[in-house]
CSV table of C-alpha atoms in Angstrom, one decimal:
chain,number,residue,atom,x,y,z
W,89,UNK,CA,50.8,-33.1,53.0
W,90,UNK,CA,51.9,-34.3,56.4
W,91,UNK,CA,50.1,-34.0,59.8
W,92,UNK,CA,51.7,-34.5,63.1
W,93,UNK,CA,49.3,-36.8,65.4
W,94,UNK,CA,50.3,-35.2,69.3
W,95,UNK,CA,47.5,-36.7,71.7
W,96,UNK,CA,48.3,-40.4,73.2
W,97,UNK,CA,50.9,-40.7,71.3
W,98,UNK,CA,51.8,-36.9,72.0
W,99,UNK,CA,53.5,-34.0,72.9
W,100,UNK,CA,51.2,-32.2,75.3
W,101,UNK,CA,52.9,-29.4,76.8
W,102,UNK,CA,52.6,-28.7,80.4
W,103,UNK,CA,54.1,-25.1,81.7
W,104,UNK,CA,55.5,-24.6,78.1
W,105,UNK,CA,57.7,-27.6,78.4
W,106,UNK,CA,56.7,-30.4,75.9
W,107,UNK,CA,56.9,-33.9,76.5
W,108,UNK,CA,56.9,-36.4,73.9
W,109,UNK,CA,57.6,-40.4,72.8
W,110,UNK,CA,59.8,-38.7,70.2
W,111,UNK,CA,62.1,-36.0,69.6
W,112,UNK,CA,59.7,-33.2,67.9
W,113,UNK,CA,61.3,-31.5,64.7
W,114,UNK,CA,63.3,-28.5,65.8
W,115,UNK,CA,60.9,-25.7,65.4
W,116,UNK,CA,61.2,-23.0,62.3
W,117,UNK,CA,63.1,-19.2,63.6
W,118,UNK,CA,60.5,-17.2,64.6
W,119,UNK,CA,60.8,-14.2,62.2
W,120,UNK,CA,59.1,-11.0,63.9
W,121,UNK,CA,57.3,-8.9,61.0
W,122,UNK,CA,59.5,-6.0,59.8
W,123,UNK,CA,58.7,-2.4,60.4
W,124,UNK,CA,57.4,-1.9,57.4
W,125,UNK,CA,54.9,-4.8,57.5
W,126,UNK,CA,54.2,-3.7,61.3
W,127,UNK,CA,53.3,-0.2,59.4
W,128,UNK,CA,50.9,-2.1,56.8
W,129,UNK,CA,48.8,-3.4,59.3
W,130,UNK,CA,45.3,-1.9,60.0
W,131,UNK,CA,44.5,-0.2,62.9
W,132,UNK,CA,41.6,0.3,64.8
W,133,UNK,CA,41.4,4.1,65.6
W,134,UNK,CA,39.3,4.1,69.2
W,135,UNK,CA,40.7,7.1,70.1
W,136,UNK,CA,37.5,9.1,68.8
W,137,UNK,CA,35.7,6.9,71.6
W,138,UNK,CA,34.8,7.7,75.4
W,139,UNK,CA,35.3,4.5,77.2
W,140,UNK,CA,31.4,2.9,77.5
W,141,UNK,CA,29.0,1.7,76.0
W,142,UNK,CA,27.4,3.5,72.7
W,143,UNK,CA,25.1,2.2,70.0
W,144,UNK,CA,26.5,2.2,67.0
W,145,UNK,CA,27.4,-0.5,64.8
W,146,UNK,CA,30.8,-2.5,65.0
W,147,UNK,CA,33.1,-1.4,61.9
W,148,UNK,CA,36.2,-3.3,60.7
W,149,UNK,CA,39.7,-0.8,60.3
W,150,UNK,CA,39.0,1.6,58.0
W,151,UNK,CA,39.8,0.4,54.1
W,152,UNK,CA,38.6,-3.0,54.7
W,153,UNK,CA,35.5,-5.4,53.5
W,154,UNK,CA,33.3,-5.8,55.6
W,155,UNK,CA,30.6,-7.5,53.9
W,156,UNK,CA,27.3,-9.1,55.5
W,157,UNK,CA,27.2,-12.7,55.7
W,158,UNK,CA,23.1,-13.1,54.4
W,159,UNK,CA,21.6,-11.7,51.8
W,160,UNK,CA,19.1,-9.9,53.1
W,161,UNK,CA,17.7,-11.0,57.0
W,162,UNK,CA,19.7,-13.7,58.8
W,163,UNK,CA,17.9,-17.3,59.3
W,164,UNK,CA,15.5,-18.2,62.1
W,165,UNK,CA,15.0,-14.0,63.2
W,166,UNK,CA,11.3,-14.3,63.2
W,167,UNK,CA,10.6,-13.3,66.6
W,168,UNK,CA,13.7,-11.8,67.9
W,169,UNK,CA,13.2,-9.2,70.2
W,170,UNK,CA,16.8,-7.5,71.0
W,171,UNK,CA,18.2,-3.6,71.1
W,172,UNK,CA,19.9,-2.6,68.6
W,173,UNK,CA,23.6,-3.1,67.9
W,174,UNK,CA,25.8,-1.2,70.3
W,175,UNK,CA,30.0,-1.3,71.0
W,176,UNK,CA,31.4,-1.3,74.8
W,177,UNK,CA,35.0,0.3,74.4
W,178,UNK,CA,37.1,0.2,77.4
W,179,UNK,CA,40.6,1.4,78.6
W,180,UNK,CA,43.4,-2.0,78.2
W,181,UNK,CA,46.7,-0.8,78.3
W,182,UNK,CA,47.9,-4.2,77.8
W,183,UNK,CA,46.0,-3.8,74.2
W,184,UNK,CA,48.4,-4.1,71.3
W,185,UNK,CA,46.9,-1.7,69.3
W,186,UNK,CA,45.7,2.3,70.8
W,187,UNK,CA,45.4,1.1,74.4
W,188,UNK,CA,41.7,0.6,73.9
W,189,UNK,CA,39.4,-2.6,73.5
W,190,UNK,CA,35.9,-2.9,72.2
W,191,UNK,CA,33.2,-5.8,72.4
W,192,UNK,CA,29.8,-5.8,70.4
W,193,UNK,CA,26.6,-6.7,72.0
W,194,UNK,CA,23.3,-7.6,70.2
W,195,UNK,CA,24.2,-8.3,67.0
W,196,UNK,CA,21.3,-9.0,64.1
W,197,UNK,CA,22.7,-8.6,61.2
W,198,UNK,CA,26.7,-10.6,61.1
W,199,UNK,CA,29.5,-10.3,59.1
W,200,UNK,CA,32.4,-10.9,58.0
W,201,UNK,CA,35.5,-8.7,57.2
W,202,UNK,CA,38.4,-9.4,55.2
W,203,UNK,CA,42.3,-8.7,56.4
W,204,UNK,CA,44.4,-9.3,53.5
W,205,UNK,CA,47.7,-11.1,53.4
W,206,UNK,CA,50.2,-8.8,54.3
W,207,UNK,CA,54.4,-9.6,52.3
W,208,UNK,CA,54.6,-12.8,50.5
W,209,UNK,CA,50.9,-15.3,50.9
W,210,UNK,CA,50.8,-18.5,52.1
W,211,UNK,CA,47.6,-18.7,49.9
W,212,UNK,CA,45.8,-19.6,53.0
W,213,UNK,CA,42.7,-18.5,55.4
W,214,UNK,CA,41.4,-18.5,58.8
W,215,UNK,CA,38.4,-17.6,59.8
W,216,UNK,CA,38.1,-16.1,63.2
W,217,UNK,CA,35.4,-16.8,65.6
W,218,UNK,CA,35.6,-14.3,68.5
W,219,UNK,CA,34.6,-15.1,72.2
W,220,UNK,CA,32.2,-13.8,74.7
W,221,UNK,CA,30.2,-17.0,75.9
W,222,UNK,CA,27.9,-16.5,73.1
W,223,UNK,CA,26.6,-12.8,75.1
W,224,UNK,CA,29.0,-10.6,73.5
W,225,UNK,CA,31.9,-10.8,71.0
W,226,UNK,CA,35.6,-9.7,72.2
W,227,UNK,CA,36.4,-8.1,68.7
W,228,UNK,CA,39.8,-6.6,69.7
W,229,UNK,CA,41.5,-8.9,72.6
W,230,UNK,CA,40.3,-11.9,70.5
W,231,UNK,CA,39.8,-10.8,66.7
W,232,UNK,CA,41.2,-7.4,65.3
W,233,UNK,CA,44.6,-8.4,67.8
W,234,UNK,CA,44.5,-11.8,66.5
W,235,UNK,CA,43.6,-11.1,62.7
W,236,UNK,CA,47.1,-9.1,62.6
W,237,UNK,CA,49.3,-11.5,63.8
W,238,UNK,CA,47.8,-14.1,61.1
W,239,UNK,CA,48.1,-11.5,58.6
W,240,UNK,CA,51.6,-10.8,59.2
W,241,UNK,CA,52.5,-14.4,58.5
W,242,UNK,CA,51.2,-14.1,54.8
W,243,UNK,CA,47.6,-15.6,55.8
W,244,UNK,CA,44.1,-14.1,55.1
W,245,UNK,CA,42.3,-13.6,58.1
W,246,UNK,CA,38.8,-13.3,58.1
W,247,UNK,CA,37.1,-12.2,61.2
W,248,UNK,CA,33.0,-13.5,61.7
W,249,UNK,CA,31.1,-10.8,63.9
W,250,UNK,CA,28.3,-13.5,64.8
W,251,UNK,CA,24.5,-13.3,66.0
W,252,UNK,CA,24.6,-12.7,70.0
W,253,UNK,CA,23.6,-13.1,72.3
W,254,UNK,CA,21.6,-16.3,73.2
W,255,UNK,CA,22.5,-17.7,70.1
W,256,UNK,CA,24.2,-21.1,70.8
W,257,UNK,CA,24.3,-23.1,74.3
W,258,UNK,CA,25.2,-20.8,77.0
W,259,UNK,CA,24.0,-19.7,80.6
W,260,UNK,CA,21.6,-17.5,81.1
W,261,UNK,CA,21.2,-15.4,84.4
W,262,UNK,CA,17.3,-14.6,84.2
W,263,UNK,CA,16.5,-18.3,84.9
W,264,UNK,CA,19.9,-19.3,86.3
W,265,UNK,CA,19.9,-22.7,83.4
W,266,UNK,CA,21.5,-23.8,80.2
W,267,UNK,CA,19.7,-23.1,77.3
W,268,UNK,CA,20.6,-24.7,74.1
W,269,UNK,CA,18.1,-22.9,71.3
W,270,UNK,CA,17.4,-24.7,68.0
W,271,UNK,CA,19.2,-23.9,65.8
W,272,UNK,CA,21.7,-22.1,67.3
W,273,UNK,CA,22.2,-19.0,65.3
W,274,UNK,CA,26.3,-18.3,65.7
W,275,UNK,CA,26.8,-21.8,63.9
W,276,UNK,CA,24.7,-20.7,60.9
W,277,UNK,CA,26.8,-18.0,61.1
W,278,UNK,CA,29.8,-19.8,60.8
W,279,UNK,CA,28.7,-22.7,58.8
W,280,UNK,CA,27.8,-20.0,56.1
W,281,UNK,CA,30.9,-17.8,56.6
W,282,UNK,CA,33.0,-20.7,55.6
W,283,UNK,CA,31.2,-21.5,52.6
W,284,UNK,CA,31.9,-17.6,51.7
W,285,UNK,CA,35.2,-17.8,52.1
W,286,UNK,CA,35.5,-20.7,50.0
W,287,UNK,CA,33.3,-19.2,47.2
W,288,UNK,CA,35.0,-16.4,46.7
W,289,UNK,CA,38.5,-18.2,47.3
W,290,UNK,CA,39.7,-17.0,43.7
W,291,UNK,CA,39.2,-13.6,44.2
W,292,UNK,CA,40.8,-13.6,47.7
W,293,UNK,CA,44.4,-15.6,46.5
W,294,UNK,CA,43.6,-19.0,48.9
W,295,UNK,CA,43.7,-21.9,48.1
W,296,UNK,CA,39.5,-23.4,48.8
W,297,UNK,CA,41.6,-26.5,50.3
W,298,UNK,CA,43.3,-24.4,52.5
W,299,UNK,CA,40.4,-22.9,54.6
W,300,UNK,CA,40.9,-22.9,58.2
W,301,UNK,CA,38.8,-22.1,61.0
W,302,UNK,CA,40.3,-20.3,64.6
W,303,UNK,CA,38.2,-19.5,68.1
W,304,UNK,CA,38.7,-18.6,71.4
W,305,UNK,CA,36.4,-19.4,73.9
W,306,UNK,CA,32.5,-19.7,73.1
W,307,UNK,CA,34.1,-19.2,69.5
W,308,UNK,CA,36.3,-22.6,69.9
W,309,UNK,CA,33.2,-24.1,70.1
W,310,UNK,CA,32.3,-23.1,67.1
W,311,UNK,CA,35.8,-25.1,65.5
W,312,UNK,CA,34.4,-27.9,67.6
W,313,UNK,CA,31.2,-27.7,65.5
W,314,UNK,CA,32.0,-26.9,62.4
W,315,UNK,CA,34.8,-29.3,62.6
W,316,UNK,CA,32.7,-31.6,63.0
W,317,UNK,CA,28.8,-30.5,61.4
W,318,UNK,CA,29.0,-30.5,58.1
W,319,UNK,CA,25.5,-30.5,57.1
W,320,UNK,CA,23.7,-27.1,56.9
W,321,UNK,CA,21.5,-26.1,60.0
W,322,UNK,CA,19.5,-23.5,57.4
W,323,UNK,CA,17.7,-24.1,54.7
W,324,UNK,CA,20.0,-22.5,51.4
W,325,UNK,CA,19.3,-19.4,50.5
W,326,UNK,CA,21.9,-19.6,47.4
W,327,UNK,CA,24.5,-21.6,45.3
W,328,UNK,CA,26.9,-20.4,48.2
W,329,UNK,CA,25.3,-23.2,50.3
W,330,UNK,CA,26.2,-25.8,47.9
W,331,UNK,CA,29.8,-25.6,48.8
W,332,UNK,CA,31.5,-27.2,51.6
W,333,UNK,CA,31.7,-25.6,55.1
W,334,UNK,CA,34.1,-28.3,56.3
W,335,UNK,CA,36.9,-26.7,57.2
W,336,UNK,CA,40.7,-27.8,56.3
W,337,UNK,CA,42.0,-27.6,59.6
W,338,UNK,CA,41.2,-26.1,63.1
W,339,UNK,CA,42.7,-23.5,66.3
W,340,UNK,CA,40.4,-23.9,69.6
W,341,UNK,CA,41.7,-21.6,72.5
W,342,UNK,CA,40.2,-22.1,75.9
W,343,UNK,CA,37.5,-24.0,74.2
W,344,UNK,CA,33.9,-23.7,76.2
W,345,UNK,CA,30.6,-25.8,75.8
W,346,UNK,CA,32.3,-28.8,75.1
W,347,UNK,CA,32.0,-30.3,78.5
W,348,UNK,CA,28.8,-31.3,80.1
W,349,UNK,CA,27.4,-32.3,83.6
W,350,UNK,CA,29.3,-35.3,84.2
W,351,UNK,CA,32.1,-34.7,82.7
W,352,UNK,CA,31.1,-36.3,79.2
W,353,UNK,CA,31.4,-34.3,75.9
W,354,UNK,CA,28.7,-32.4,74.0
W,355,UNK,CA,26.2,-34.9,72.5
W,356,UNK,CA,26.2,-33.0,69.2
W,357,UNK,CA,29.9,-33.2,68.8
W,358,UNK,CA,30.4,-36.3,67.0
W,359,UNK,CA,34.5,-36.8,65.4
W,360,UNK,CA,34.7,-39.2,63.1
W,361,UNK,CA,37.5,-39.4,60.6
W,362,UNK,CA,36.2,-36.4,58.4
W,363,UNK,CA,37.2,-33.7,61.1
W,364,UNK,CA,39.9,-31.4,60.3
W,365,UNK,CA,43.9,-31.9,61.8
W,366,UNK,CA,43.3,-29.5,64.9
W,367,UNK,CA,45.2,-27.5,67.4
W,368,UNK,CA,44.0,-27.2,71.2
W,369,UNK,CA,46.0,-25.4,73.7
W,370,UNK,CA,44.2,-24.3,77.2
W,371,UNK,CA,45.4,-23.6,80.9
W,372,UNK,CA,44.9,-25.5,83.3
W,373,UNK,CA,43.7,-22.8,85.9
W,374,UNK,CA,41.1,-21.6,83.5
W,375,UNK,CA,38.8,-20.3,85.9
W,376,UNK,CA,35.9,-20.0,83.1
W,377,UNK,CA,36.2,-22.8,80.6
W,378,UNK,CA,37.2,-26.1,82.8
W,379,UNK,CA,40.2,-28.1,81.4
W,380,UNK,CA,37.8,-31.0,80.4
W,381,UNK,CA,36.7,-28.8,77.5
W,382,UNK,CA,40.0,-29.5,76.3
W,383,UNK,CA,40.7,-32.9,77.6
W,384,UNK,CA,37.3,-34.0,76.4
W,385,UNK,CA,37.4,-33.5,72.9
W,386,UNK,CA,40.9,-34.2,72.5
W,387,UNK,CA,40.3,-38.0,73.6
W,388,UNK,CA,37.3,-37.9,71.0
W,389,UNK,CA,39.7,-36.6,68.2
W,390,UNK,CA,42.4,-39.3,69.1
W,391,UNK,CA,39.2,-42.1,69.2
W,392,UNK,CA,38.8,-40.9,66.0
W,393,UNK,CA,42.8,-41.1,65.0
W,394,UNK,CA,42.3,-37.5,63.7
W,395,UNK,CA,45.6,-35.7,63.4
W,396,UNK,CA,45.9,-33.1,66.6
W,397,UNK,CA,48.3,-31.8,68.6
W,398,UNK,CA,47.7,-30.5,72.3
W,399,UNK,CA,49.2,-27.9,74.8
W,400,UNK,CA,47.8,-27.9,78.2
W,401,UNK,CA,49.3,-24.7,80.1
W,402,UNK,CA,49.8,-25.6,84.3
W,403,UNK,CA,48.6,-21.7,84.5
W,404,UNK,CA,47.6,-18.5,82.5
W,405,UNK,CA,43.9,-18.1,83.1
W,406,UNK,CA,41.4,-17.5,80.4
W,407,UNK,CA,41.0,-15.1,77.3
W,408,UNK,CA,44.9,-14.3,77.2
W,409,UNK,CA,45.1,-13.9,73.5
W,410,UNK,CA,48.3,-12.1,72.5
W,411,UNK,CA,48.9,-9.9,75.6
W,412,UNK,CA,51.6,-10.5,78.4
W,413,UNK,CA,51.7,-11.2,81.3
W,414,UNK,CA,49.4,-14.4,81.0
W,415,UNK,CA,52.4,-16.7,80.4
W,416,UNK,CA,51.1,-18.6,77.8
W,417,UNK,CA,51.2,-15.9,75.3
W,418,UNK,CA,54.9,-15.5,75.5
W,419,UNK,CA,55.1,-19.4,73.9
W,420,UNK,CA,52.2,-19.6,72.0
W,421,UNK,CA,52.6,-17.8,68.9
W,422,UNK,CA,55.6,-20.2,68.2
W,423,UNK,CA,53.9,-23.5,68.9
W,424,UNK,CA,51.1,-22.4,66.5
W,425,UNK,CA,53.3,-20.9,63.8
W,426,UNK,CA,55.2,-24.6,63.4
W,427,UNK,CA,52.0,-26.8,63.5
W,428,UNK,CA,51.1,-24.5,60.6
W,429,UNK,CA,54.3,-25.0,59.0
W,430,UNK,CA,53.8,-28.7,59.6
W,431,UNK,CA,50.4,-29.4,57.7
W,432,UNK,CA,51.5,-27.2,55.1
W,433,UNK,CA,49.5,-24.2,55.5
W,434,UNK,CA,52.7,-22.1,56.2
W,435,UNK,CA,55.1,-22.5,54.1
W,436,UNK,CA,58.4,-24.0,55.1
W,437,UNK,CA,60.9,-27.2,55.0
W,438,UNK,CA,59.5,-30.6,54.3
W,439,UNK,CA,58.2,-32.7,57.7
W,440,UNK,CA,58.8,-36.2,58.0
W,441,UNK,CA,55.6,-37.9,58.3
W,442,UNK,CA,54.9,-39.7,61.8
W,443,UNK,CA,55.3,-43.3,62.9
């Protein structure tokens, strides 16, 4: 298998225009998913729904697993004092599926729910880590949306509903400060949904050496650190925890977290040669997640000589996902589909190796 190194060296692209020391390989046709796979995939039925907030518990498309990630209590609750689960749907015309979004606050007890391949498999996985700046989790805009548009490209998607909020570094508004609790409970989360995936990578057609991880936001921190934090932050609770939660390669949207006061990166993220090939793509105008989340950690991963291609965006904001207008989601979708193709998680025609 091949891997393209991008970053000084690189192709960063810059208002969808990419530059690079060499001519890049001419990407694959993008093939659009036929009507009849558009047809296959779930859908999230919201209609049911007044717009607001309800307590209720987050549920998957009807006719998949959704499956909790603990058996029994999650790690490190003792203590935790937080309402019960409840679902915030509001009206997005720009959503791609019922005109209708939904994010989940307060969530105790986290899962993880299976979307199956959909036409022929790549034998493949990715494991989606929503967004929501570790407060809430953007299960439609940056999960459900995203889950079907990996799924149509004959990849298992699996999507984490993690422990929020206060779970991992993050602001917090009653004391205007950055708390960073120990252990941060969205990173057991995905450390141990990993390990699932891989466990049970038999019964779900993937390949356990082709386990990916994907996030947007507060969730492309999580990449960051399960990229890069291989050791478990829990004490096991089964043979599941004997298995790796390295993952085999790695998608950071918008990436948050990453850069701290002083423009250094995280202290706890430290790349060495072990972290996974990785994709980073960000605007520039982010107006949430500054540009030297990006910048930051794609310096560490060329340090480190780790395989990594970047796209830097001049503009499209934050949390664009798959809708229009935010320009980068007309290009997107592309530059990911051929990195895939390139490391071999897609398939497709051979890749020379690089220089």
């Amino acid at each position: 298998m091949s891997f393209l190194k991008s970053f000084a060296g690189p192709c960063i692209a810059v208002l969808g225009l990419t530059c690079c020391d060499a001519a890049p390989a001419s990407p694959p046709a993008q093939t659009p998913p036929s009507a009849g796979e558009r047809a296959a995939a779930p859908q999230l039925d919201l209609s049911g729904y007044e717009p607001g907030r309800t307590t209720r518990v987050w549920q998957g498309p009807p006719g998949l697993e959704q499956t909790p990630l603990w058996p029994g209590v999650a790690p490190n609750m003792d203590g935790a004092d937080q309402p019960p689960e409840s679902v915030l749907v509001v009206d997005t015309p720009e959503a791609l599926t019922g005109g209708r979004s939904e994010a989940v606050f307060d969530v105790t007890q986290p899962t993880m729910t299976v979307y199956p391949a959909r036409g022929a498999s790549a034998h493949s996985a990715i494991v989606v880590f929503p967004g929501g700046g570790f407060k809430i989790l953007a299960m439609t805009l940056e999960g459900h949306e995203i889950c079907n548009w990996i799924t149509a490209h004959g990849v298992t998607c699996v999507l984490v509903k993690y422990r929020v909020p206060g779970s991992n570094h993050h602001w917090n508004e009653a004391c205007r400060c950055v708390i960073d609790p120990k252990p941060p409970r969205a990173l057991q989360d995905a450390q141990r949904a990993i390990r699932l995936v891989r466990a049970r990578a038999t019964e779900l057609g993937v390949q356990p050496d082709k386990i990916g991880v994907m996030g947007f936001s507060a969730g492309g921190y999580l990449v960051a650190q399960t990229s890069n934090i291989f050791e478990p932050i829990y004490a096991p609770v089964d043979a599941v925890d004997r298995i790796s939660s390295r993952p085999d390669f790695a998608i950071a949207f918008f990436p948050g977290h990453l850069c701290r006061p002083g423009d250094v990166l995280d202290p706890g993220i430290r790349v060495t040669a072990r972290t996974p090939p990785t994709f980073l793509l960000q605007a520039w105008d982010d107006p949430v997640d500054p540009i030297c989340n990006s910048t930051l950690y794609a310096r560490a991963l060329n340090q480190a000589d780790v395989p990594t291609e970047v796209h830097l965006f001049g503009q499209g904001g934050h949390a664009f996902g798959l809708r229009r207008p935010h320009s980068p989601d007309t290009v997107w979708p592309g530059l990911l589909e051929t990195w895939l193709t390139r490391i071999g998680v897609l398939p497709g025609p051979a890749q020379p190796r690089p220089r």
